């Protein structure tokens, strides 16, 4: 009977008492000595490498001379306690097979630190580095933690459309979806829309919120978790054209419930990384941001600051700080303002709420002062906004009036309005930027480096 493959992670843990095992992976380094060679092999299952000792008596030992960094191998051998420091076990090879060679002169990843800028140009290979392998495993762990959190708290997972005919934010920064040929695309706008696949204009969604709301108004508590898109001409370290959003919606909920949920979810996700992903998290704490463990411990232990927008503006106006963007009543907060509040003034996460209605979307619930809406943003040190949400306007007359005020097409939202006509209730929700949470827990400063293949303005490689 053939011996089934064992992962490097399992081998390093002793492979549950197994002695003879089969490991497959990629060679990180090779070191030759008289009569034998040492290979460091990694299969992506964990950060650490498995040391493989190949002596001249092993079957296929002659192949070692052809092994360079990046080559893939299959090794059959005996798992034994390692005499070396820093590892419990090593593999004494009895049979070596090369699965895929790698030319050592051409392979771009060598045993040294490469810049993030260089690694973005080889995004198809950078997952094999320690840093990006660790990031992708953390991304996987966080994704699973999202689902566990909502399942434990009674939310149903729903799938909202990626193709939409509605502009959720009313900002118009949407990618158009079309099945028309180049010639047909040159038709006048009305004829073009009628001739297209859906018989109307279609776009990639910027948010699943609008379609999640009717589901929450039937199931009580729901969440979506998937890709969203924004055609914004921004080339900053925080923006991408394709990104993932976690979007919960709760019926019978208000702004306070919304803030409680956002804070609880963020603290849970941070806890998962620091508690359950120690090896991968440790890489970022050591090589990317040494202050990360202390900062995230405080993130979980301390309550978030909560303050109205008007108070946040007063703090910013009183600050002896030369901001690049103006601060004042009615103006939206910029990244530099958000980071000042979280990094310098309060030195912890801040939830700003009750924003001016003039700078917020049509669906946000109007407060009694007729000047503000029950909106909130969760701001964190090092990044700025990671969550944006609101209580939703459940009152039909006020919602219709707001859509008209913003000169949005009322007929496009007929179905959305009917949810207010038939059994409306107070409800609330938010969107959490998944990549920004990854930036938070890794200390990585650029959103391009927490994605497998980033899609940003003027960049569409791979």
Tab-separated table of C-alpha atoms in Angstrom:
chain	number	residue	atom	x	y	z
A	1	UNK	CA	0.000	0.000	0.000
A	2	UNK	CA	1.360	3.437	-0.921
A	3	UNK	CA	2.086	5.947	1.832
A	4	UNK	CA	-0.218	8.961	1.692
A	5	UNK	CA	1.147	12.481	1.650
A	6	UNK	CA	1.821	14.197	4.979
A	7	UNK	CA	1.899	17.998	5.191
A	8	UNK	CA	4.950	19.816	6.474
A	9	UNK	CA	2.805	21.177	9.302
A	10	UNK	CA	1.848	17.665	10.397
A	11	UNK	CA	5.427	16.409	10.033
A	12	UNK	CA	6.783	19.183	12.227
A	13	UNK	CA	4.252	18.181	14.866
A	14	UNK	CA	5.326	14.554	14.763
A	15	UNK	CA	2.711	13.374	12.214
A	16	UNK	CA	0.672	11.729	14.990
A	17	UNK	CA	3.349	9.157	15.752
A	18	UNK	CA	3.994	8.103	12.145
A	19	UNK	CA	7.573	7.197	11.280
A	20	UNK	CA	7.620	6.584	7.540
A	21	UNK	CA	5.971	9.490	5.721
A	22	UNK	CA	5.778	11.080	2.281
A	23	UNK	CA	6.160	14.854	1.967
A	24	UNK	CA	5.732	17.013	-1.129
A	25	UNK	CA	6.767	20.641	-1.364
A	26	UNK	CA	9.126	23.253	-2.736
A	27	UNK	CA	12.806	23.549	-1.949
A	28	UNK	CA	13.631	26.739	-0.107
A	29	UNK	CA	17.368	26.085	0.294
A	30	UNK	CA	19.912	23.336	-0.305
A	31	UNK	CA	23.140	22.789	1.615
A	32	UNK	CA	25.608	20.077	0.621
A	33	UNK	CA	28.074	18.210	2.841
A	34	UNK	CA	30.251	15.171	2.272
A	35	UNK	CA	28.001	12.171	1.701
A	36	UNK	CA	24.664	13.939	2.218
A	37	UNK	CA	22.646	17.133	1.605
A	38	UNK	CA	20.211	19.191	3.667
A	39	UNK	CA	17.015	20.463	2.000
A	40	UNK	CA	14.630	22.968	3.536
A	41	UNK	CA	11.203	22.033	2.152
A	42	UNK	CA	7.926	23.921	2.529
A	43	UNK	CA	4.482	23.024	1.160
A	44	UNK	CA	2.583	26.147	2.235
A	45	UNK	CA	0.782	24.472	5.134
A	46	UNK	CA	2.730	26.508	7.691
A	47	UNK	CA	5.466	29.097	8.023
A	48	UNK	CA	8.247	26.722	9.137
A	49	UNK	CA	10.264	24.540	6.790
A	50	UNK	CA	10.924	20.828	7.220
A	51	UNK	CA	14.569	19.794	7.099
A	52	UNK	CA	15.117	16.826	4.808
A	53	UNK	CA	18.387	14.923	5.026
A	54	UNK	CA	19.323	13.094	1.818
A	55	UNK	CA	22.362	10.838	2.038
A	56	UNK	CA	24.106	9.097	-0.837
A	57	UNK	CA	22.329	5.814	-0.114
A	58	UNK	CA	18.844	7.245	-0.711
A	59	UNK	CA	17.072	6.379	-3.937
A	60	UNK	CA	17.319	9.375	-6.256
A	61	UNK	CA	20.130	10.970	-4.244
A	62	UNK	CA	21.939	11.784	-7.475
A	63	UNK	CA	19.110	14.177	-8.347
A	64	UNK	CA	20.051	16.533	-5.487
A	65	UNK	CA	22.648	18.270	-7.622
A	66	UNK	CA	19.814	19.407	-9.936
A	67	UNK	CA	17.763	20.967	-7.143
A	68	UNK	CA	17.640	24.742	-6.849
A	69	UNK	CA	15.419	27.075	-4.858
A	70	UNK	CA	11.842	26.775	-6.108
A	71	UNK	CA	12.056	23.210	-7.391
A	72	UNK	CA	9.276	20.883	-6.261
A	73	UNK	CA	10.018	17.472	-4.800
A	74	UNK	CA	8.411	14.385	-3.327
A	75	UNK	CA	10.331	12.774	-0.485
A	76	UNK	CA	9.703	9.431	1.175
A	77	UNK	CA	11.522	8.855	4.433
A	78	UNK	CA	11.644	8.341	8.167
A	79	UNK	CA	10.545	11.084	10.538
A	80	UNK	CA	13.060	11.259	13.370
A	81	UNK	CA	13.844	13.645	16.248
A	82	UNK	CA	16.165	16.366	15.023
A	83	UNK	CA	19.498	17.017	16.722
A	84	UNK	CA	19.459	20.580	15.402
A	85	UNK	CA	18.099	23.585	17.280
A	86	UNK	CA	14.749	25.136	16.439
A	87	UNK	CA	13.068	21.988	15.118
A	88	UNK	CA	11.641	18.898	16.799
A	89	UNK	CA	11.717	16.573	13.808
A	90	UNK	CA	13.482	16.111	10.484
A	91	UNK	CA	12.977	13.714	7.597
A	92	UNK	CA	15.665	11.175	6.717
A	93	UNK	CA	15.010	10.524	3.041
A	94	UNK	CA	14.926	7.037	1.586
A	95	UNK	CA	13.588	8.134	-1.816
A	96	UNK	CA	13.731	11.508	-3.594
A	97	UNK	CA	11.777	12.483	-6.717
A	98	UNK	CA	11.832	15.795	-8.578
A	99	UNK	CA	8.293	16.832	-9.522
A	100	UNK	CA	9.169	20.135	-11.166
A	101	UNK	CA	12.599	21.680	-11.682
A	102	UNK	CA	13.307	25.405	-11.280
A	103	UNK	CA	16.218	27.066	-13.034
A	104	UNK	CA	18.210	28.657	-10.187
A	105	UNK	CA	19.537	31.341	-12.520
A	106	UNK	CA	16.053	32.451	-13.574
A	107	UNK	CA	13.982	31.868	-10.434
A	108	UNK	CA	13.300	35.373	-9.042
A	109	UNK	CA	12.864	34.427	-5.369
A	110	UNK	CA	16.096	33.869	-3.522
A	111	UNK	CA	16.949	33.542	0.163
A	112	UNK	CA	16.878	37.255	0.907
A	113	UNK	CA	14.328	39.951	1.644
A	114	UNK	CA	12.665	41.368	-1.436
A	115	UNK	CA	10.856	44.701	-1.511
A	116	UNK	CA	7.055	44.792	-1.629
A	117	UNK	CA	7.277	46.810	-4.836
A	118	UNK	CA	9.302	44.077	-6.532
A	119	UNK	CA	7.055	41.312	-5.236
A	120	UNK	CA	3.961	43.022	-6.684
A	121	UNK	CA	5.510	42.513	-10.129
A	122	UNK	CA	5.635	38.735	-9.509
A	123	UNK	CA	2.329	38.278	-7.701
A	124	UNK	CA	2.062	34.785	-9.172
A	125	UNK	CA	5.168	33.738	-7.182
A	126	UNK	CA	5.086	35.934	-4.083
A	127	UNK	CA	2.752	33.557	-2.150
A	128	UNK	CA	5.819	31.288	-1.845
A	129	UNK	CA	7.605	33.853	0.320
A	130	UNK	CA	7.302	33.688	4.099
A	131	UNK	CA	5.512	37.014	4.354
A	132	UNK	CA	2.851	36.436	1.723
A	133	UNK	CA	2.317	32.810	2.612
A	134	UNK	CA	1.659	33.931	6.186
A	135	UNK	CA	-0.638	36.707	4.993
A	136	UNK	CA	-2.703	34.316	2.866
A	137	UNK	CA	-3.075	31.838	5.726
A	138	UNK	CA	-4.208	34.695	7.986
A	139	UNK	CA	-6.644	35.799	5.296
A	140	UNK	CA	-8.080	32.291	5.215
A	141	UNK	CA	-8.313	32.126	9.012
A	142	UNK	CA	-10.061	35.510	9.157
A	143	UNK	CA	-12.553	34.508	6.473
A	144	UNK	CA	-13.483	31.391	8.405
A	145	UNK	CA	-13.691	33.439	11.618
A	146	UNK	CA	-16.214	35.785	9.980
A	147	UNK	CA	-18.530	32.875	9.250
A	148	UNK	CA	-18.096	31.362	12.721
A	149	UNK	CA	-18.849	34.688	14.419
A	150	UNK	CA	-22.102	35.290	12.579
A	151	UNK	CA	-23.240	31.673	12.865
A	152	UNK	CA	-22.683	31.839	16.626
A	153	UNK	CA	-24.726	35.044	16.809
A	154	UNK	CA	-27.765	33.857	14.874
A	155	UNK	CA	-27.119	35.461	11.478
A	156	UNK	CA	-28.036	33.739	8.215
A	157	UNK	CA	-25.428	33.863	5.437
A	158	UNK	CA	-26.984	35.250	2.252
A	159	UNK	CA	-25.650	35.764	-1.258
A	160	UNK	CA	-26.401	39.171	-2.744
A	161	UNK	CA	-26.024	39.900	-6.488
A	162	UNK	CA	-22.714	40.993	-7.952
A	163	UNK	CA	-24.464	42.399	-11.045
A	164	UNK	CA	-26.897	45.186	-10.202
A	165	UNK	CA	-29.030	47.853	-11.807
A	166	UNK	CA	-28.947	50.126	-8.737
A	167	UNK	CA	-26.275	52.503	-7.493
A	168	UNK	CA	-26.211	51.836	-3.748
A	169	UNK	CA	-24.059	54.811	-2.836
A	170	UNK	CA	-25.374	57.226	-5.439
A	171	UNK	CA	-21.797	58.172	-6.301
A	172	UNK	CA	-21.740	56.800	-9.840
A	173	UNK	CA	-18.295	55.197	-9.462
A	174	UNK	CA	-19.400	51.849	-10.867
A	175	UNK	CA	-18.077	49.451	-13.487
A	176	UNK	CA	-20.500	48.901	-16.338
A	177	UNK	CA	-21.309	45.320	-17.336
A	178	UNK	CA	-22.173	44.776	-20.994
A	179	UNK	CA	-22.507	41.998	-23.542
A	180	UNK	CA	-22.502	44.408	-26.505
A	181	UNK	CA	-19.941	44.362	-29.280
A	182	UNK	CA	-17.750	47.402	-29.870
A	183	UNK	CA	-20.013	48.467	-32.729
A	184	UNK	CA	-23.172	48.109	-30.631
A	185	UNK	CA	-21.571	49.996	-27.767
A	186	UNK	CA	-21.357	53.039	-30.050
A	187	UNK	CA	-25.163	53.268	-30.279
A	188	UNK	CA	-27.007	56.125	-28.532
A	189	UNK	CA	-27.408	55.549	-24.789
A	190	UNK	CA	-31.098	54.567	-24.816
A	191	UNK	CA	-30.709	52.170	-27.736
A	192	UNK	CA	-27.541	50.721	-26.249
A	193	UNK	CA	-29.209	49.953	-22.918
A	194	UNK	CA	-32.264	48.405	-24.575
A	195	UNK	CA	-30.147	46.182	-26.807
A	196	UNK	CA	-27.891	44.975	-23.994
A	197	UNK	CA	-28.229	41.627	-22.213
A	198	UNK	CA	-30.565	42.806	-19.439
A	199	UNK	CA	-32.371	45.399	-21.528
A	200	UNK	CA	-31.072	48.099	-19.210
A	201	UNK	CA	-27.783	49.383	-17.809
A	202	UNK	CA	-26.007	46.945	-15.519
A	203	UNK	CA	-23.071	47.429	-13.157
A	204	UNK	CA	-20.781	45.576	-10.793
A	205	UNK	CA	-22.049	46.201	-7.282
A	206	UNK	CA	-20.347	48.544	-4.828
A	207	UNK	CA	-22.293	46.969	-1.964
A	208	UNK	CA	-24.697	44.132	-1.284
A	209	UNK	CA	-26.551	46.253	1.258
A	210	UNK	CA	-29.687	47.198	-0.678
A	211	UNK	CA	-30.499	43.586	-1.505
A	212	UNK	CA	-29.475	42.372	1.947
A	213	UNK	CA	-32.069	44.624	3.577
A	214	UNK	CA	-35.150	42.760	2.232
A	215	UNK	CA	-33.548	39.505	3.387
A	216	UNK	CA	-33.008	40.908	6.885
A	217	UNK	CA	-36.636	42.065	6.871
A	218	UNK	CA	-37.607	38.427	6.374
A	219	UNK	CA	-34.974	36.473	8.325
A	220	UNK	CA	-34.187	38.989	11.085
A	221	UNK	CA	-30.386	38.930	10.907
A	222	UNK	CA	-28.318	38.252	7.791
A	223	UNK	CA	-24.847	38.902	6.437
A	224	UNK	CA	-23.165	38.785	3.059
A	225	UNK	CA	-19.451	38.295	2.474
A	226	UNK	CA	-18.118	38.719	-1.014
A	227	UNK	CA	-16.417	40.867	-3.642
A	228	UNK	CA	-17.476	44.446	-4.368
A	229	UNK	CA	-16.208	46.902	-6.950
A	230	UNK	CA	-15.615	50.625	-7.247
A	231	UNK	CA	-14.419	52.463	-10.340
A	232	UNK	CA	-12.712	55.192	-8.353
A	233	UNK	CA	-9.639	56.848	-9.867
A	234	UNK	CA	-7.682	56.468	-6.661
A	235	UNK	CA	-4.153	55.150	-6.353
A	236	UNK	CA	-3.787	55.355	-2.576
A	237	UNK	CA	-2.516	52.623	-0.264
A	238	UNK	CA	-6.070	52.034	1.056
A	239	UNK	CA	-8.120	51.733	-2.138
A	240	UNK	CA	-8.631	48.985	-4.690
A	241	UNK	CA	-11.064	48.493	-7.546
A	242	UNK	CA	-12.023	45.012	-6.356
A	243	UNK	CA	-12.265	44.302	-2.651
A	244	UNK	CA	-14.191	42.097	-0.233
A	245	UNK	CA	-16.854	43.329	2.141
A	246	UNK	CA	-18.569	41.817	5.178
A	247	UNK	CA	-22.074	43.313	5.325
A	248	UNK	CA	-24.442	42.375	8.164
A	249	UNK	CA	-28.035	43.659	8.336
A	250	UNK	CA	-30.269	43.463	11.409
A	251	UNK	CA	-34.026	43.973	11.647
A	252	UNK	CA	-35.391	45.618	14.813
A	253	UNK	CA	-32.039	47.319	15.394
A	254	UNK	CA	-30.826	50.888	15.790
A	255	UNK	CA	-27.514	52.743	15.583
A	256	UNK	CA	-26.467	51.644	19.067
A	257	UNK	CA	-26.966	47.999	18.113
A	258	UNK	CA	-24.939	48.639	14.982
A	259	UNK	CA	-22.004	50.098	16.912
A	260	UNK	CA	-22.091	47.236	19.402
A	261	UNK	CA	-21.997	44.643	16.612
A	262	UNK	CA	-19.139	46.326	14.754
A	263	UNK	CA	-16.993	46.596	17.880
A	264	UNK	CA	-17.719	43.014	18.920
A	265	UNK	CA	-16.957	41.605	15.453
A	266	UNK	CA	-13.664	43.471	15.117
A	267	UNK	CA	-12.489	42.388	18.549
A	268	UNK	CA	-13.392	38.791	17.773
A	269	UNK	CA	-11.432	38.808	14.501
A	270	UNK	CA	-8.365	40.328	16.142
A	271	UNK	CA	-8.555	37.737	18.918
A	272	UNK	CA	-8.657	34.879	16.417
A	273	UNK	CA	-5.443	36.077	14.765
A	274	UNK	CA	-3.482	36.719	17.964
A	275	UNK	CA	-4.725	33.587	19.751
A	276	UNK	CA	-5.007	30.961	17.028
A	277	UNK	CA	-2.472	32.017	14.378
A	278	UNK	CA	0.582	32.554	16.580
A	279	UNK	CA	3.265	31.441	14.119
A	280	UNK	CA	2.057	33.489	11.148
A	281	UNK	CA	1.124	36.469	13.313
A	282	UNK	CA	4.576	36.306	14.882
A	283	UNK	CA	6.216	36.936	11.527
A	284	UNK	CA	4.438	40.277	11.188
A	285	UNK	CA	5.121	41.186	14.803
A	286	UNK	CA	8.825	40.544	14.267
A	287	UNK	CA	9.546	41.801	10.776
A	288	UNK	CA	6.721	44.211	9.815
A	289	UNK	CA	5.501	45.986	12.958
A	290	UNK	CA	7.114	45.203	16.340
A	291	UNK	CA	4.426	47.224	18.124
A	292	UNK	CA	1.635	45.044	16.738
A	293	UNK	CA	1.117	42.663	19.706
A	294	UNK	CA	0.830	45.454	22.251
A	295	UNK	CA	-1.447	47.527	20.047
A	296	UNK	CA	-3.803	44.650	19.270
A	297	UNK	CA	-3.922	43.575	22.925
A	298	UNK	CA	-5.137	47.071	23.806
A	299	UNK	CA	-7.529	46.979	20.817
A	300	UNK	CA	-9.309	43.992	22.331
A	301	UNK	CA	-9.091	45.033	25.992
A	302	UNK	CA	-10.254	48.654	25.806
A	303	UNK	CA	-13.690	49.941	24.753
A	304	UNK	CA	-13.820	51.942	21.540
A	305	UNK	CA	-14.321	55.687	21.905
A	306	UNK	CA	-17.736	56.815	20.636
A	307	UNK	CA	-18.331	60.463	19.791
A	308	UNK	CA	-20.624	62.502	17.538
A	309	UNK	CA	-19.272	63.949	14.309
A	310	UNK	CA	-19.685	67.508	15.659
A	311	UNK	CA	-17.444	66.700	18.606
A	312	UNK	CA	-14.855	65.081	16.324
A	313	UNK	CA	-14.767	68.235	14.200
A	314	UNK	CA	-14.306	70.398	17.302
A	315	UNK	CA	-11.323	68.253	18.363
A	316	UNK	CA	-9.772	68.534	14.916
A	317	UNK	CA	-10.301	72.298	14.759
A	318	UNK	CA	-8.649	72.696	18.156
A	319	UNK	CA	-5.685	70.514	17.205
A	320	UNK	CA	-2.417	72.270	16.542
A	321	UNK	CA	-2.014	70.350	13.336
A	322	UNK	CA	-1.458	71.486	9.765
A	323	UNK	CA	-3.865	69.223	7.896
A	324	UNK	CA	-3.640	68.961	4.126
A	325	UNK	CA	-7.446	68.859	3.846
A	326	UNK	CA	-9.753	71.426	5.464
A	327	UNK	CA	-11.731	70.624	8.596
A	328	UNK	CA	-15.110	72.106	9.388
A	329	UNK	CA	-18.808	71.449	9.966
A	330	UNK	CA	-20.361	69.741	6.957
A	331	UNK	CA	-17.059	68.494	5.542
A	332	UNK	CA	-16.310	64.789	5.390
A	333	UNK	CA	-13.420	63.434	7.430
A	334	UNK	CA	-10.316	62.499	5.462
A	335	UNK	CA	-7.834	59.752	6.242
A	336	UNK	CA	-5.449	62.184	7.958
A	337	UNK	CA	-8.258	63.399	10.228
A	338	UNK	CA	-9.287	59.841	11.094
A	339	UNK	CA	-5.731	58.856	11.909
A	340	UNK	CA	-5.194	61.938	14.076
A	341	UNK	CA	-8.219	61.027	16.173
A	342	UNK	CA	-7.145	57.397	16.597
A	343	UNK	CA	-3.357	57.671	16.728
A	344	UNK	CA	-2.692	60.997	18.440
A	345	UNK	CA	-5.760	62.242	20.293
A	346	UNK	CA	-7.446	59.124	21.703
A	347	UNK	CA	-4.761	56.521	20.879
A	348	UNK	CA	-7.359	53.828	20.315
A	349	UNK	CA	-10.244	52.987	17.947
A	350	UNK	CA	-12.962	55.608	17.575
A	351	UNK	CA	-16.559	55.334	16.360
A	352	UNK	CA	-17.773	58.626	14.910
A	353	UNK	CA	-21.553	58.873	14.505
A	354	UNK	CA	-24.362	61.296	13.588
A	355	UNK	CA	-22.832	62.682	10.392
A	356	UNK	CA	-24.345	65.581	8.413
A	357	UNK	CA	-27.050	64.207	6.130
A	358	UNK	CA	-25.683	66.253	3.211
A	359	UNK	CA	-22.548	64.099	2.942
A	360	UNK	CA	-24.181	60.708	3.425
A	361	UNK	CA	-26.178	58.268	1.278
A	362	UNK	CA	-29.927	58.404	0.715
A	363	UNK	CA	-30.783	55.288	2.741
A	364	UNK	CA	-29.417	56.510	6.093
A	365	UNK	CA	-31.969	57.285	8.805
A	366	UNK	CA	-32.630	60.979	9.359
A	367	UNK	CA	-32.242	62.178	12.952
A	368	UNK	CA	-34.802	64.381	14.664
A	369	UNK	CA	-32.635	67.476	14.158
A	370	UNK	CA	-33.206	67.209	10.355
A	371	UNK	CA	-29.516	67.972	9.925
A	372	UNK	CA	-27.788	64.684	10.697
A	373	UNK	CA	-28.273	60.993	9.987
A	374	UNK	CA	-27.754	57.943	12.194
A	375	UNK	CA	-24.545	56.961	10.443
A	376	UNK	CA	-21.317	55.664	11.922
A	377	UNK	CA	-17.724	54.991	10.901
A	378	UNK	CA	-15.314	52.835	12.896
A	379	UNK	CA	-11.803	54.301	12.722
A	380	UNK	CA	-8.678	52.414	13.788
A	381	UNK	CA	-5.045	53.459	14.253
A	382	UNK	CA	-2.769	53.040	11.274
A	383	UNK	CA	-5.563	52.803	8.720
A	384	UNK	CA	-8.537	55.029	9.408
A	385	UNK	CA	-11.992	53.799	8.480
A	386	UNK	CA	-12.570	50.037	8.495
A	387	UNK	CA	-16.353	50.028	8.981
A	388	UNK	CA	-19.056	52.305	7.629
A	389	UNK	CA	-22.737	51.859	8.373
A	390	UNK	CA	-25.992	53.319	9.597
A	391	UNK	CA	-29.478	52.816	10.788
A	392	UNK	CA	-31.552	52.582	7.611
A	393	UNK	CA	-34.377	54.991	6.855
A	394	UNK	CA	-37.440	52.815	7.438
A	395	UNK	CA	-40.020	55.606	6.987
A	396	UNK	CA	-41.387	55.557	3.455
A	397	UNK	CA	-42.187	59.254	3.136
A	398	UNK	CA	-38.753	60.391	4.304
A	399	UNK	CA	-36.962	57.832	2.133
A	400	UNK	CA	-38.865	58.893	-0.993
A	401	UNK	CA	-38.200	62.543	-0.241
A	402	UNK	CA	-34.475	61.911	0.156
A	403	UNK	CA	-34.232	60.005	-3.135
A	404	UNK	CA	-35.984	62.868	-4.917
A	405	UNK	CA	-33.772	65.426	-3.183
A	406	UNK	CA	-30.661	63.701	-4.536
A	407	UNK	CA	-32.269	63.485	-8.016
A	408	UNK	CA	-31.936	59.709	-8.113
A	409	UNK	CA	-34.389	57.774	-10.314
A	410	UNK	CA	-37.251	56.801	-8.012
A	411	UNK	CA	-38.377	54.014	-10.340
A	412	UNK	CA	-35.039	52.226	-9.962
A	413	UNK	CA	-35.759	51.711	-6.265
A	414	UNK	CA	-39.403	50.622	-6.514
A	415	UNK	CA	-38.704	47.270	-4.887
A	416	UNK	CA	-36.615	48.872	-2.139
A	417	UNK	CA	-39.434	51.282	-1.365
A	418	UNK	CA	-41.943	48.433	-1.147
A	419	UNK	CA	-40.020	47.013	1.813
A	420	UNK	CA	-41.019	50.232	3.606
A	421	UNK	CA	-44.591	49.988	2.375
A	422	UNK	CA	-45.192	46.455	3.606
A	423	UNK	CA	-44.239	45.806	7.226
A	424	UNK	CA	-41.337	48.182	7.661
A	425	UNK	CA	-39.317	48.027	10.879
A	426	UNK	CA	-36.273	49.867	12.255
A	427	UNK	CA	-33.144	48.152	10.974
A	428	UNK	CA	-29.417	48.774	10.678
A	429	UNK	CA	-26.249	47.415	9.131
A	430	UNK	CA	-22.739	48.175	8.004
A	431	UNK	CA	-19.960	47.259	5.632
A	432	UNK	CA	-16.599	46.057	6.932
A	433	UNK	CA	-13.630	46.229	4.569
A	434	UNK	CA	-12.078	42.766	4.821
A	435	UNK	CA	-8.709	43.840	3.408
A	436	UNK	CA	-8.498	46.730	5.860
A	437	UNK	CA	-8.945	44.300	8.741
A	438	UNK	CA	-6.051	42.302	7.306
A	439	UNK	CA	-3.973	45.482	7.266
A	440	UNK	CA	-4.941	46.041	10.900
A	441	UNK	CA	-3.829	42.589	12.110
A	442	UNK	CA	-0.643	42.346	10.038
A	443	UNK	CA	0.687	45.905	10.123
A	444	UNK	CA	0.918	45.832	6.317
A	445	UNK	CA	0.564	49.395	5.090
A	446	UNK	CA	-0.680	48.869	1.533
A	447	UNK	CA	-3.924	47.199	0.518
A	448	UNK	CA	-2.173	45.709	-2.538
A	449	UNK	CA	-0.185	43.494	-0.190
A	450	UNK	CA	-3.116	41.858	1.595
A	451	UNK	CA	-4.649	40.592	-1.657
A	452	UNK	CA	-3.509	37.641	-3.757
A	453	UNK	CA	-3.863	39.635	-6.989
A	454	UNK	CA	-4.676	43.307	-6.484
A	455	UNK	CA	-6.933	45.172	-8.904
A	456	UNK	CA	-6.194	48.884	-8.691
A	457	UNK	CA	-6.459	51.939	-10.924
A	458	UNK	CA	-4.317	51.481	-14.035
A	459	UNK	CA	-3.143	48.044	-12.867
A	460	UNK	CA	-4.707	44.830	-14.158
A	461	UNK	CA	-1.994	42.199	-14.282
A	462	UNK	CA	-2.153	38.452	-13.780
